[in-house]
């Protein structure tokens, strides 16, 4: 596709359930990011993949959060045993490698944990 | 560690006037990039402007310019001739080195009044 695609666009789940969020980056982009944005707040960095390097997981808030990127393309963010404080918009972005390369963002997944 | 600070949670400006949104940063990298993004109420992230640490000229993109003061570690965004459509959240972001992650400031909410 022409842009970064995220699915689902909305996810409602019950506390304690696991959820998987998917991101399809722009073809050829080597960098992929996941951010979390609570209502009216800034973008909280979660995890960063760059090519074949080990991902930078320094932003993951707890061991309930994990992400993988298969074949250098599609990425899945998994949240286990969801809590109400996990409710937020989860944004994925991709870019070419390089200092001046801007990020292209997906439309996000709105996660609501009841 | 890298850090981005936006000290203005909210700003307002009269239509057709200029406004400056503040951004300071901290990094130990010699080479880094600075970005500004706009997020309207629709939630999409729109890239506005980029400044490299070695760029001698301040970046400009249409009505947007970046007032880059390297010694002060500031990268303020100047919007000239404000329009009602400029009302949005504005985020400053930084990427250090060639393959480091992009981190965002907390954002400034700009309201343009007619």
PDB file of C-alpha atoms in Angstrom:
ATOM      1  CA  UNK A   1       0.000   0.000   0.000  1.00  0.00           C
ATOM      2  CA  UNK A   2       0.932   3.625  -0.269  1.00  0.00           C
ATOM      3  CA  UNK A   3       0.981   4.398   3.441  1.00  0.00           C
ATOM      4  CA  UNK A   4       1.402   2.828   6.872  1.00  0.00           C
ATOM      5  CA  UNK A   5      -1.546   0.598   7.641  1.00  0.00           C
ATOM      6  CA  UNK A   6      -2.680  -0.333  11.143  1.00  0.00           C
ATOM      7  CA  UNK A   7      -5.323  -2.792  12.204  1.00  0.00           C
ATOM      8  CA  UNK A   8      -7.708  -2.884  13.848  1.00  0.00           C
ATOM      9  CA  UNK A   9      -8.597   0.795  13.930  1.00  0.00           C
ATOM     10  CA  UNK A  10     -10.547   0.241  17.134  1.00  0.00           C
ATOM     11  CA  UNK A  11     -10.288  -2.505  19.721  1.00  0.00           C
ATOM     12  CA  UNK A  12     -12.438  -2.917  22.803  1.00  0.00           C
ATOM     13  CA  UNK A  13     -11.368  -5.617  25.212  1.00  0.00           C
ATOM     14  CA  UNK A  14     -11.965  -6.743  28.741  1.00  0.00           C
ATOM     15  CA  UNK A  15      -9.425  -6.305  31.476  1.00  0.00           C
ATOM     16  CA  UNK A  16      -7.126  -9.314  31.633  1.00  0.00           C
ATOM     17  CA  UNK A  17      -7.438 -10.286  27.982  1.00  0.00           C
ATOM     18  CA  UNK A  18      -4.537 -10.292  25.518  1.00  0.00           C
ATOM     19  CA  UNK A  19      -4.603  -8.090  22.407  1.00  0.00           C
ATOM     20  CA  UNK A  20      -2.546  -7.947  19.218  1.00  0.00           C
ATOM     21  CA  UNK A  21      -2.130  -4.800  17.181  1.00  0.00           C
ATOM     22  CA  UNK A  22      -0.794  -4.983  13.643  1.00  0.00           C
ATOM     23  CA  UNK A  23       1.278  -2.563  11.603  1.00  0.00           C
ATOM     24  CA  UNK A  24       2.073  -2.767   7.889  1.00  0.00           C
ATOM     25  CA  UNK A  25       4.844  -0.248   7.177  1.00  0.00           C
ATOM     26  CA  UNK A  26       5.618   1.387   3.866  1.00  0.00           C
ATOM     27  CA  UNK A  27       7.400  -1.119   1.641  1.00  0.00           C
ATOM     28  CA  UNK A  28      11.160  -0.774   1.845  1.00  0.00           C
ATOM     29  CA  UNK A  29      11.229   1.225   5.060  1.00  0.00           C
ATOM     30  CA  UNK A  30      13.839  -0.237   7.367  1.00  0.00           C
ATOM     31  CA  UNK A  31      12.809   1.638  10.524  1.00  0.00           C
ATOM     32  CA  UNK A  32       9.573   0.921  12.368  1.00  0.00           C
ATOM     33  CA  UNK A  33       8.353   2.546  15.559  1.00  0.00           C
ATOM     34  CA  UNK A  34       5.513   1.998  18.009  1.00  0.00           C
ATOM     35  CA  UNK A  35       4.265   4.888  20.132  1.00  0.00           C
ATOM     36  CA  UNK A  36       1.435   5.212  22.621  1.00  0.00           C
ATOM     37  CA  UNK A  37      -0.662   8.355  22.970  1.00  0.00           C
ATOM     38  CA  UNK A  38      -3.136   8.885  25.764  1.00  0.00           C
ATOM     39  CA  UNK A  39      -5.923  11.407  25.246  1.00  0.00           C
ATOM     40  CA  UNK A  40      -4.520  14.916  24.896  1.00  0.00           C
ATOM     41  CA  UNK A  41      -0.996  13.762  25.696  1.00  0.00           C
ATOM     42  CA  UNK A  42       2.286  13.412  23.844  1.00  0.00           C
ATOM     43  CA  UNK A  43       3.712  10.417  22.047  1.00  0.00           C
ATOM     44  CA  UNK A  44       5.275   7.889  24.386  1.00  0.00           C
ATOM     45  CA  UNK A  45       7.992   5.840  22.681  1.00  0.00           C
ATOM     46  CA  UNK A  46       7.520   2.104  23.057  1.00  0.00           C
ATOM     47  CA  UNK A  47       9.829   0.215  20.712  1.00  0.00           C
ATOM     48  CA  UNK A  48      12.001   0.787  17.621  1.00  0.00           C
ATOM     49  CA  UNK A  49      13.110  -1.656  14.952  1.00  0.00           C
ATOM     50  CA  UNK A  50      15.935  -0.762  12.564  1.00  0.00           C
ATOM     51  CA  UNK A  51      16.826  -3.255   9.875  1.00  0.00           C
ATOM     52  CA  UNK A  52      18.319  -6.431  11.265  1.00  0.00           C
ATOM     53  CA  UNK A  53      19.569  -4.783  14.460  1.00  0.00           C
ATOM     54  CA  UNK A  54      18.235  -5.800  17.840  1.00  0.00           C
ATOM     55  CA  UNK A  55      15.150  -3.714  18.594  1.00  0.00           C
ATOM     56  CA  UNK A  56      15.306  -0.864  21.083  1.00  0.00           C
ATOM     57  CA  UNK A  57      12.750  -1.962  23.671  1.00  0.00           C
ATOM     58  CA  UNK A  58      13.613   0.705  26.215  1.00  0.00           C
ATOM     59  CA  UNK A  59      10.158   2.285  26.112  1.00  0.00           C
ATOM     60  CA  UNK A  60       8.049  -0.777  26.805  1.00  0.00           C
ATOM     61  CA  UNK A  61       6.249  -0.002  30.102  1.00  0.00           C
ATOM     62  CA  UNK A  62       6.151  -3.546  31.461  1.00  0.00           C
ATOM     63  CA  UNK A  63       6.822  -7.156  30.540  1.00  0.00           C
ATOM     64  CA  UNK A  64       3.182  -7.424  29.497  1.00  0.00           C
ATOM     65  CA  UNK A  65       4.164  -5.558  26.331  1.00  0.00           C
ATOM     66  CA  UNK A  66       6.102  -7.168  23.506  1.00  0.00           C
ATOM     67  CA  UNK A  67       6.547  -6.621  19.799  1.00  0.00           C
ATOM     68  CA  UNK A  68       8.026  -8.409  16.884  1.00  0.00           C
ATOM     69  CA  UNK A  69       8.747  -7.589  13.287  1.00  0.00           C
ATOM     70  CA  UNK A  70       8.709 -10.479  10.889  1.00  0.00           C
ATOM     71  CA  UNK A  71      10.838 -10.471   7.755  1.00  0.00           C
ATOM     72  CA  UNK A  72      11.688  -6.824   8.231  1.00  0.00           C
ATOM     73  CA  UNK A  73       8.162  -5.829   7.333  1.00  0.00           C
ATOM     74  CA  UNK A  74       4.943  -6.360   9.292  1.00  0.00           C
ATOM     75  CA  UNK A  75       5.044  -5.741  13.031  1.00  0.00           C
ATOM     76  CA  UNK A  76       2.767  -6.944  15.807  1.00  0.00           C
ATOM     77  CA  UNK A  77       2.495  -5.288  19.219  1.00  0.00           C
ATOM     78  CA  UNK A  78       1.116  -7.659  21.845  1.00  0.00           C
ATOM     79  CA  UNK A  79      -0.273  -6.591  25.199  1.00  0.00           C
ATOM     80  CA  UNK A  80      -0.902  -9.423  27.633  1.00  0.00           C
ATOM     81  CA  UNK A  81      -3.347  -9.293  30.550  1.00  0.00           C
ATOM     82  CA  UNK A  82      -4.572  -5.838  29.560  1.00  0.00           C
ATOM     83  CA  UNK A  83      -5.222  -3.226  32.231  1.00  0.00           C
ATOM     84  CA  UNK A  84      -7.439  -0.157  32.088  1.00  0.00           C
ATOM     85  CA  UNK A  85      -4.366   2.095  32.027  1.00  0.00           C
ATOM     86  CA  UNK A  86      -3.389   0.487  28.718  1.00  0.00           C
ATOM     87  CA  UNK A  87      -6.288   2.335  27.072  1.00  0.00           C
ATOM     88  CA  UNK A  88      -4.778   4.714  24.511  1.00  0.00           C
ATOM     89  CA  UNK A  89      -4.113   5.192  20.817  1.00  0.00           C
ATOM     90  CA  UNK A  90      -1.238   3.041  19.611  1.00  0.00           C
ATOM     91  CA  UNK A  91       0.572   4.623  16.681  1.00  0.00           C
ATOM     92  CA  UNK A  92       2.935   2.892  14.299  1.00  0.00           C
ATOM     93  CA  UNK A  93       5.348   4.761  12.067  1.00  0.00           C
ATOM     94  CA  UNK A  94       7.981   3.805   9.532  1.00  0.00           C
ATOM     95  CA  UNK A  95      10.817   5.544   7.729  1.00  0.00           C
ATOM     96  CA  UNK A  96      13.915   4.997   5.669  1.00  0.00           C
ATOM     97  CA  UNK A  97      17.163   4.779   7.583  1.00  0.00           C
ATOM     98  CA  UNK A  98      18.988   8.046   8.052  1.00  0.00           C
ATOM     99  CA  UNK A  99      19.067  11.031  10.305  1.00  0.00           C
ATOM    100  CA  UNK A 100      16.912  13.251   8.130  1.00  0.00           C
ATOM    101  CA  UNK A 101      14.294  10.701   7.239  1.00  0.00           C
ATOM    102  CA  UNK A 102      10.843  11.744   8.387  1.00  0.00           C
ATOM    103  CA  UNK A 103       8.411   9.275   9.876  1.00  0.00           C
ATOM    104  CA  UNK A 104       5.232   8.273   8.140  1.00  0.00           C
ATOM    105  CA  UNK A 105       2.489   7.463  10.621  1.00  0.00           C
ATOM    106  CA  UNK A 106      -0.438   5.114  10.496  1.00  0.00           C
ATOM    107  CA  UNK A 107      -3.884   6.156  11.635  1.00  0.00           C
ATOM    108  CA  UNK A 108      -3.466   4.332  14.921  1.00  0.00           C
ATOM    109  CA  UNK A 109      -5.379   1.726  16.883  1.00  0.00           C
ATOM    110  CA  UNK A 110      -7.698   3.061  19.575  1.00  0.00           C
ATOM    111  CA  UNK A 111      -7.540   0.515  22.403  1.00  0.00           C
ATOM    112  CA  UNK A 112     -10.199   0.592  25.094  1.00  0.00           C
ATOM    113  CA  UNK A 113      -9.866  -1.745  28.062  1.00  0.00           C
ATOM    114  CA  UNK A 114     -13.082  -2.129  30.036  1.00  0.00           C
TER     115      UNK A 114
ATOM    116  CA  UNK B   1      20.222  10.217  27.097  1.00  0.00           C
ATOM    117  CA  UNK B   2      18.189  12.363  24.774  1.00  0.00           C
ATOM    118  CA  UNK B   3      15.462  14.664  26.002  1.00  0.00           C
ATOM    119  CA  UNK B   4      13.010  17.052  24.351  1.00  0.00           C
ATOM    120  CA  UNK B   5      11.247  19.764  26.336  1.00  0.00           C
ATOM    121  CA  UNK B   6       8.252  21.810  25.253  1.00  0.00           C
ATOM    122  CA  UNK B   7       7.369  24.178  28.069  1.00  0.00           C
ATOM    123  CA  UNK B   8       4.194  25.685  26.601  1.00  0.00           C
ATOM    124  CA  UNK B   9       1.226  23.377  27.123  1.00  0.00           C
ATOM    125  CA  UNK B  10      -1.038  25.849  25.321  1.00  0.00           C
ATOM    126  CA  UNK B  11      -0.669  28.939  23.159  1.00  0.00           C
ATOM    127  CA  UNK B  12      -3.096  31.146  21.350  1.00  0.00           C
ATOM    128  CA  UNK B  13      -2.589  33.608  18.518  1.00  0.00           C
ATOM    129  CA  UNK B  14      -4.723  35.934  16.453  1.00  0.00           C
ATOM    130  CA  UNK B  15      -5.306  34.993  12.866  1.00  0.00           C
ATOM    131  CA  UNK B  16      -2.680  36.439  10.497  1.00  0.00           C
ATOM    132  CA  UNK B  17      -0.154  36.986  13.287  1.00  0.00           C
ATOM    133  CA  UNK B  18       3.075  35.058  13.805  1.00  0.00           C
ATOM    134  CA  UNK B  19       3.619  32.661  16.695  1.00  0.00           C
ATOM    135  CA  UNK B  20       6.685  30.921  18.124  1.00  0.00           C
ATOM    136  CA  UNK B  21       6.476  27.494  19.726  1.00  0.00           C
ATOM    137  CA  UNK B  22       9.390  26.666  21.994  1.00  0.00           C
ATOM    138  CA  UNK B  23      11.470  23.507  21.982  1.00  0.00           C
ATOM    139  CA  UNK B  24      14.696  22.737  23.806  1.00  0.00           C
ATOM    140  CA  UNK B  25      16.630  19.517  23.620  1.00  0.00           C
ATOM    141  CA  UNK B  26      19.473  17.683  25.249  1.00  0.00           C
ATOM    142  CA  UNK B  27      21.754  15.180  23.607  1.00  0.00           C
ATOM    143  CA  UNK B  28      25.367  14.076  23.708  1.00  0.00           C
ATOM    144  CA  UNK B  29      25.346  13.249  20.010  1.00  0.00           C
ATOM    145  CA  UNK B  30      27.255  15.582  17.699  1.00  0.00           C
ATOM    146  CA  UNK B  31      25.027  14.675  14.800  1.00  0.00           C
ATOM    147  CA  UNK B  32      21.290  14.805  15.277  1.00  0.00           C
ATOM    148  CA  UNK B  33      18.092  15.823  13.563  1.00  0.00           C
ATOM    149  CA  UNK B  34      15.190  17.921  14.790  1.00  0.00           C
ATOM    150  CA  UNK B  35      11.637  17.599  13.526  1.00  0.00           C
ATOM    151  CA  UNK B  36       8.323  19.315  14.034  1.00  0.00           C
ATOM    152  CA  UNK B  37       5.004  17.538  13.549  1.00  0.00           C
ATOM    153  CA  UNK B  38       1.440  18.837  13.627  1.00  0.00           C
ATOM    154  CA  UNK B  39      -1.463  16.791  14.939  1.00  0.00           C
ATOM    155  CA  UNK B  40      -4.919  18.259  14.221  1.00  0.00           C
ATOM    156  CA  UNK B  41      -8.006  17.030  16.022  1.00  0.00           C
ATOM    157  CA  UNK B  42      -8.357  14.287  13.408  1.00  0.00           C
ATOM    158  CA  UNK B  43      -5.329  12.611  14.998  1.00  0.00           C
ATOM    159  CA  UNK B  44      -3.119  12.287  11.944  1.00  0.00           C
ATOM    160  CA  UNK B  45       0.541  13.202  12.322  1.00  0.00           C
ATOM    161  CA  UNK B  46       1.733  15.711   9.722  1.00  0.00           C
ATOM    162  CA  UNK B  47       5.442  16.361   9.168  1.00  0.00           C
ATOM    163  CA  UNK B  48       6.210  20.082   9.015  1.00  0.00           C
ATOM    164  CA  UNK B  49       9.929  20.757   8.977  1.00  0.00           C
ATOM    165  CA  UNK B  50      13.374  19.255   9.581  1.00  0.00           C
ATOM    166  CA  UNK B  51      16.668  20.751  10.795  1.00  0.00           C
ATOM    167  CA  UNK B  52      19.974  18.884  10.863  1.00  0.00           C
ATOM    168  CA  UNK B  53      22.522  19.716  13.516  1.00  0.00           C
ATOM    169  CA  UNK B  54      25.118  20.581  10.902  1.00  0.00           C
ATOM    170  CA  UNK B  55      22.803  22.709   8.775  1.00  0.00           C
ATOM    171  CA  UNK B  56      24.061  26.274   8.849  1.00  0.00           C
ATOM    172  CA  UNK B  57      20.853  27.804   7.605  1.00  0.00           C
ATOM    173  CA  UNK B  58      17.580  27.743   9.507  1.00  0.00           C
ATOM    174  CA  UNK B  59      15.109  25.444   7.798  1.00  0.00           C
ATOM    175  CA  UNK B  60      12.050  26.959   6.148  1.00  0.00           C
ATOM    176  CA  UNK B  61       8.988  25.330   4.608  1.00  0.00           C
ATOM    177  CA  UNK B  62       6.388  27.811   3.405  1.00  0.00           C
ATOM    178  CA  UNK B  63       4.925  29.572   6.462  1.00  0.00           C
ATOM    179  CA  UNK B  64       7.004  27.413   8.809  1.00  0.00           C
ATOM    180  CA  UNK B  65      10.540  28.209   9.852  1.00  0.00           C
ATOM    181  CA  UNK B  66      12.772  26.716  12.487  1.00  0.00           C
ATOM    182  CA  UNK B  67      14.766  29.072  14.680  1.00  0.00           C
ATOM    183  CA  UNK B  68      17.754  26.841  15.392  1.00  0.00           C
ATOM    184  CA  UNK B  69      20.133  28.026  18.110  1.00  0.00           C
ATOM    185  CA  UNK B  70      22.628  25.214  18.534  1.00  0.00           C
ATOM    186  CA  UNK B  71      24.555  26.675  21.468  1.00  0.00           C
ATOM    187  CA  UNK B  72      21.309  27.123  23.385  1.00  0.00           C
ATOM    188  CA  UNK B  73      20.036  23.716  22.225  1.00  0.00           C
ATOM    189  CA  UNK B  74      16.785  25.223  21.082  1.00  0.00           C
ATOM    190  CA  UNK B  75      14.754  24.575  17.950  1.00  0.00           C
ATOM    191  CA  UNK B  76      11.731  26.843  18.052  1.00  0.00           C
ATOM    192  CA  UNK B  77       9.038  26.642  15.391  1.00  0.00           C
ATOM    193  CA  UNK B  78       7.835  29.924  13.935  1.00  0.00           C
ATOM    194  CA  UNK B  79       4.520  29.992  12.119  1.00  0.00           C
ATOM    195  CA  UNK B  80       3.956  33.170  10.139  1.00  0.00           C
ATOM    196  CA  UNK B  81       0.572  34.551   9.125  1.00  0.00           C
ATOM    197  CA  UNK B  82      -1.399  32.098  11.274  1.00  0.00           C
ATOM    198  CA  UNK B  83      -4.530  30.567   9.818  1.00  0.00           C
ATOM    199  CA  UNK B  84      -7.526  29.019  11.570  1.00  0.00           C
ATOM    200  CA  UNK B  85      -6.442  25.652  10.197  1.00  0.00           C
ATOM    201  CA  UNK B  86      -3.208  25.914  12.156  1.00  0.00           C
ATOM    202  CA  UNK B  87      -5.110  25.137  15.361  1.00  0.00           C
ATOM    203  CA  UNK B  88      -3.640  21.790  16.457  1.00  0.00           C
ATOM    204  CA  UNK B  89      -1.120  20.070  18.695  1.00  0.00           C
ATOM    205  CA  UNK B  90       2.489  20.654  17.700  1.00  0.00           C
ATOM    206  CA  UNK B  91       5.246  18.235  18.616  1.00  0.00           C
ATOM    207  CA  UNK B  92       8.993  18.763  18.540  1.00  0.00           C
ATOM    208  CA  UNK B  93      11.057  15.608  18.058  1.00  0.00           C
ATOM    209  CA  UNK B  94      14.697  14.601  17.895  1.00  0.00           C
ATOM    210  CA  UNK B  95      16.719  11.759  16.463  1.00  0.00           C
ATOM    211  CA  UNK B  96      20.321  11.330  17.536  1.00  0.00           C
ATOM    212  CA  UNK B  97      23.023   9.767  15.421  1.00  0.00           C
ATOM    213  CA  UNK B  98      22.143   7.794  12.327  1.00  0.00           C
ATOM    214  CA  UNK B  99      20.038   4.994  13.754  1.00  0.00           C
ATOM    215  CA  UNK B 100      18.713   6.193  17.076  1.00  0.00           C
ATOM    216  CA  UNK B 101      15.049   6.354  17.812  1.00  0.00           C
ATOM    217  CA  UNK B 102      12.936   9.473  17.313  1.00  0.00           C
ATOM    218  CA  UNK B 103      11.647  10.871  20.593  1.00  0.00           C
ATOM    219  CA  UNK B 104       8.936  13.485  21.027  1.00  0.00           C
ATOM    220  CA  UNK B 105       8.273  16.353  23.380  1.00  0.00           C
ATOM    221  CA  UNK B 106       5.007  16.684  25.299  1.00  0.00           C
ATOM    222  CA  UNK B 107       3.526  18.991  22.702  1.00  0.00           C
ATOM    223  CA  UNK B 108       2.001  22.469  22.562  1.00  0.00           C
ATOM    224  CA  UNK B 109      -1.665  23.013  21.797  1.00  0.00           C
ATOM    225  CA  UNK B 110      -2.072  26.045  19.520  1.00  0.00           C
ATOM    226  CA  UNK B 111      -5.380  27.836  19.156  1.00  0.00           C
ATOM    227  CA  UNK B 112      -5.771  30.407  16.380  1.00  0.00           C
ATOM    228  CA  UNK B 113      -8.472  32.962  17.064  1.00  0.00           C
ATOM    229  CA  UNK B 114     -10.287  34.883  14.304  1.00  0.00           C
TER     230      UNK B 114
END
